[in-house]
Amino acid sequence: CIRDSSYAYGFNGREPGSVPVDRVAQIDEAKILSDAARHRAAGSEFTVVSMHWGDEFVTELNEQQADLGPRLLASPDIDLVIGHHAHVPQRIDEIDGEYIAYGLANLLSNQSSSAPECPTACPLESQDGVLVDFVVDRSDDGTLGVVDVVVNPTWVDNGNTWKVINTQSPPVLGAAVDTAVLSESAERTWSTMGIGRP
């Protein structure tokens, strides 16, 4: 049994009381740990915590990520932490054989440095994305754990086709994408992630 719980740093300007508590949970370390323990007691063999955190368009971790991430992963009830919200790739850390993917960037978005509505706020990296394969297997002692991590960089072609393109196998037809742009995007993502390069 694998369980996932999600938490957000905030609600895009809305007051916490205006958001139904059954739809989104605000980041609260004690609640996250309590929820994970409850999932484990209910039979979860592998618990993933999803975090909506980080500073937009910043590849470096903010204080909340750097402080809270390792503490969450230290819990015996949490096996993997996956984050998003920064809109650019952030690193993956391995701590005692478990992983935190702090930020998975954009998958499909209209953000780019050339978009009319985002000429100065959105960096080039906002078109970078990533699909990460966390390979989970059962060990000899019967517990589940991540045994391999593969980072698959993507790039959003939001000027031509509005497609998510695998930077390692771009389409032959249907997109006028410069392969150098894809190579540069992949290199930025792998360099930032720090792990999972094939």
Tab-separated table of C-alpha atoms in Angstrom:
chain	number	residue	atom	x	y	z
A	1	CYS	CA	0.000	0.000	0.000
A	2	ILE	CA	1.417	3.372	-1.077
A	3	ARG	CA	-0.088	6.608	0.315
A	4	ASP	CA	0.354	10.238	-0.714
A	5	SER	CA	-0.408	13.388	1.276
A	6	SER	CA	-0.151	16.964	-0.032
A	7	TYR	CA	0.466	20.274	1.736
A	8	ALA	CA	0.789	23.921	0.605
A	9	TYR	CA	2.735	26.878	2.008
A	10	GLY	CA	-0.193	29.190	1.164
A	11	PHE	CA	-3.227	29.724	-1.011
A	12	ASN	CA	-2.193	32.319	-3.617
A	13	GLY	CA	-3.455	35.254	-1.595
A	14	ARG	CA	-6.582	33.619	-0.217
A	15	GLU	CA	-7.085	33.421	3.514
A	16	PRO	CA	-6.703	29.895	4.969
A	17	GLY	CA	-10.243	30.066	6.391
A	18	SER	CA	-11.700	30.610	2.909
A	19	VAL	CA	-10.268	27.335	1.605
A	20	PRO	CA	-12.153	24.155	2.591
A	21	VAL	CA	-9.900	22.135	4.891
A	22	ASP	CA	-10.898	18.914	3.132
A	23	ARG	CA	-9.447	20.221	-0.148
A	24	VAL	CA	-6.006	21.491	0.825
A	25	ALA	CA	-3.814	21.344	3.891
A	26	GLN	CA	-1.418	24.107	4.886
A	27	ILE	CA	2.154	23.111	5.701
A	28	ASP	CA	2.322	22.264	9.381
A	29	GLU	CA	5.142	19.963	10.460
A	30	ALA	CA	3.240	18.362	13.332
A	31	LYS	CA	0.216	17.652	11.100
A	32	ILE	CA	2.369	16.214	8.317
A	33	LEU	CA	4.135	13.870	10.740
A	34	SER	CA	0.841	12.911	12.374
A	35	ASP	CA	-0.782	12.185	9.004
A	36	ALA	CA	2.200	10.076	7.924
A	37	ALA	CA	2.089	8.080	11.170
A	38	ARG	CA	-1.643	7.534	10.689
A	39	HIS	CA	-1.056	6.292	7.120
A	40	ARG	CA	1.674	3.921	8.319
A	41	ALA	CA	-0.579	2.572	11.067
A	42	ALA	CA	-3.311	2.030	8.459
A	43	GLY	CA	-0.966	-0.156	6.391
A	44	SER	CA	1.017	2.181	4.144
A	45	GLU	CA	4.313	0.572	3.217
A	46	PHE	CA	5.601	3.608	1.314
A	47	THR	CA	4.443	7.148	2.041
A	48	VAL	CA	5.023	10.076	-0.321
A	49	VAL	CA	4.607	13.648	0.916
A	50	SER	CA	3.921	16.271	-1.749
A	51	MET	CA	4.910	19.837	-0.866
A	52	HIS	CA	3.781	23.066	-2.551
A	53	TRP	CA	6.698	25.266	-1.457
A	54	GLY	CA	9.742	27.245	-2.552
A	55	ASP	CA	10.180	30.657	-4.128
A	56	GLU	CA	8.889	31.161	-7.651
A	57	PHE	CA	11.567	31.111	-10.377
A	58	VAL	CA	14.392	30.405	-7.900
A	59	THR	CA	16.428	27.209	-8.281
A	60	GLU	CA	17.980	27.527	-4.817
A	61	LEU	CA	16.070	26.265	-1.794
A	62	ASN	CA	14.384	28.719	0.519
A	63	GLU	CA	14.674	28.468	4.304
A	64	GLN	CA	11.484	26.444	4.725
A	65	GLN	CA	12.595	23.830	2.190
A	66	ALA	CA	16.139	23.559	3.562
A	67	ASP	CA	14.982	23.271	7.177
A	68	LEU	CA	11.767	21.267	6.936
A	69	GLY	CA	12.605	18.850	4.109
A	70	PRO	CA	15.305	16.851	5.915
A	71	ARG	CA	13.268	16.777	9.140
A	72	LEU	CA	10.278	15.289	7.308
A	73	LEU	CA	12.413	12.682	5.589
A	74	ALA	CA	13.938	11.707	8.947
A	75	SER	CA	10.527	10.434	10.043
A	76	PRO	CA	10.254	6.624	9.897
A	77	ASP	CA	6.789	7.150	8.408
A	78	ILE	CA	7.858	9.204	5.342
A	79	ASP	CA	9.722	7.586	2.451
A	80	LEU	CA	9.827	10.253	-0.257
A	81	VAL	CA	9.208	14.003	-0.449
A	82	ILE	CA	8.284	15.597	-3.782
A	83	GLY	CA	7.933	19.348	-4.183
A	84	HIS	CA	6.649	21.848	-6.700
A	85	HIS	CA	5.706	25.544	-7.028
A	86	ALA	CA	9.037	27.177	-7.961
A	87	HIS	CA	8.267	26.768	-11.713
A	88	VAL	CA	11.952	25.963	-12.299
A	89	PRO	CA	13.894	22.778	-11.465
A	90	GLN	CA	15.333	22.448	-7.975
A	91	ARG	CA	17.753	19.855	-6.686
A	92	ILE	CA	17.151	16.321	-5.459
A	93	ASP	CA	18.834	15.317	-2.196
A	94	GLU	CA	19.541	11.790	-0.999
A	95	ILE	CA	19.564	11.436	2.774
A	96	ASP	CA	20.265	8.000	4.243
A	97	GLY	CA	18.954	6.242	1.135
A	98	GLU	CA	15.751	8.320	0.899
A	99	TYR	CA	15.051	11.258	-1.406
A	100	ILE	CA	13.672	14.773	-1.508
A	101	ALA	CA	12.889	16.237	-4.933
A	102	TYR	CA	12.497	19.860	-3.896
A	103	GLY	CA	11.012	21.185	-7.131
A	104	LEU	CA	9.899	19.503	-10.351
A	105	ALA	CA	9.537	22.747	-12.352
A	106	ASN	CA	6.808	23.247	-14.951
A	107	LEU	CA	5.376	20.420	-16.966
A	108	LEU	CA	2.995	22.368	-19.217
A	109	SER	CA	2.732	26.130	-18.804
A	110	ASN	CA	2.506	29.400	-20.702
A	111	GLN	CA	5.522	30.786	-18.846
A	112	SER	CA	8.584	31.825	-20.803
A	113	SER	CA	10.945	34.773	-21.021
A	114	SER	CA	9.395	35.659	-24.389
A	115	ALA	CA	5.707	35.470	-23.389
A	116	PRO	CA	4.033	38.903	-23.682
A	117	GLU	CA	2.506	38.621	-20.207
A	118	CYS	CA	5.770	37.474	-18.636
A	119	PRO	CA	8.714	39.248	-20.319
A	120	THR	CA	10.671	40.063	-17.189
A	121	ALA	CA	9.255	37.848	-14.429
A	122	CYS	CA	9.669	34.465	-16.120
A	123	PRO	CA	13.219	33.253	-16.716
A	124	LEU	CA	14.217	30.925	-19.531
A	125	GLU	CA	14.284	28.080	-16.980
A	126	SER	CA	10.487	28.334	-16.609
A	127	GLN	CA	10.239	26.348	-19.859
A	128	ASP	CA	12.376	23.593	-18.336
A	129	GLY	CA	10.565	20.673	-16.779
A	130	VAL	CA	11.346	17.239	-15.510
A	131	LEU	CA	9.762	13.846	-15.082
A	132	VAL	CA	11.547	11.903	-12.370
A	133	ASP	CA	11.345	8.127	-12.131
A	134	PHE	CA	11.728	6.980	-8.539
A	135	VAL	CA	12.070	3.221	-8.872
A	136	VAL	CA	10.654	1.549	-5.763
A	137	ASP	CA	11.410	-2.077	-4.925
A	138	ARG	CA	11.084	-4.428	-1.997
A	139	SER	CA	14.297	-5.216	-0.145
A	140	ASP	CA	15.277	-8.545	1.414
A	141	ASP	CA	13.830	-7.436	4.751
A	142	GLY	CA	10.446	-6.792	3.095
A	143	THR	CA	10.460	-2.994	3.224
A	144	LEU	CA	9.896	-0.773	0.212
A	145	GLY	CA	12.465	1.811	-0.799
A	146	VAL	CA	13.770	3.811	-3.740
A	147	VAL	CA	16.436	1.812	-5.558
A	148	ASP	CA	17.037	4.109	-8.546
A	149	VAL	CA	16.357	7.684	-9.645
A	150	VAL	CA	16.205	8.734	-13.296
A	151	VAL	CA	15.784	12.380	-14.295
A	152	ASN	CA	14.036	12.905	-17.649
A	153	PRO	CA	14.320	16.583	-18.660
A	154	THR	CA	11.455	18.096	-20.637
A	155	TRP	CA	10.895	21.434	-22.316
A	156	VAL	CA	7.627	23.286	-22.959
A	157	ASP	CA	7.351	24.394	-26.583
A	158	ASN	CA	4.897	27.199	-25.860
A	159	GLY	CA	5.722	29.219	-28.939
A	160	ASN	CA	4.946	26.676	-31.614
A	161	THR	CA	2.949	23.641	-30.529
A	162	TRP	CA	2.195	23.919	-26.786
A	163	LYS	CA	3.705	20.487	-26.319
A	164	VAL	CA	5.856	18.969	-23.629
A	165	ILE	CA	8.971	17.716	-25.390
A	166	ASN	CA	11.335	15.060	-24.083
A	167	THR	CA	14.687	16.778	-24.567
A	168	GLN	CA	16.369	13.442	-25.282
A	169	SER	CA	14.029	12.397	-28.093
A	170	PRO	CA	12.478	15.466	-29.730
A	171	PRO	CA	9.756	14.960	-32.311
A	172	VAL	CA	10.852	14.753	-35.921
A	173	LEU	CA	7.663	16.362	-37.216
A	174	GLY	CA	5.195	18.852	-35.802
A	175	ALA	CA	7.495	21.167	-33.854
A	176	ALA	CA	10.025	23.709	-35.026
A	177	VAL	CA	12.315	23.312	-32.044
A	178	ASP	CA	16.017	24.016	-32.150
A	179	THR	CA	17.841	20.944	-30.828
A	180	ALA	CA	20.455	23.232	-29.230
A	181	VAL	CA	17.669	24.787	-27.126
A	182	LEU	CA	16.628	21.315	-25.972
A	183	SER	CA	20.219	20.319	-25.165
A	184	GLU	CA	20.751	23.494	-23.136
A	185	SER	CA	17.481	22.908	-21.260
A	186	ALA	CA	18.449	19.319	-20.438
A	187	GLU	CA	21.864	20.383	-19.209
A	188	ARG	CA	20.359	23.078	-16.962
A	189	THR	CA	17.950	20.545	-15.480
A	190	TRP	CA	20.525	17.803	-14.875
A	191	SER	CA	22.975	20.312	-13.393
A	192	THR	CA	20.351	21.696	-11.037
A	193	MET	CA	18.952	18.317	-9.988
A	194	GLY	CA	22.423	16.957	-9.226
A	195	ILE	CA	21.320	13.352	-9.582
A	196	GLY	CA	19.664	10.949	-12.004
A	197	ARG	CA	21.643	11.688	-15.144
A	198	PRO	CA	21.510	8.607	-17.404
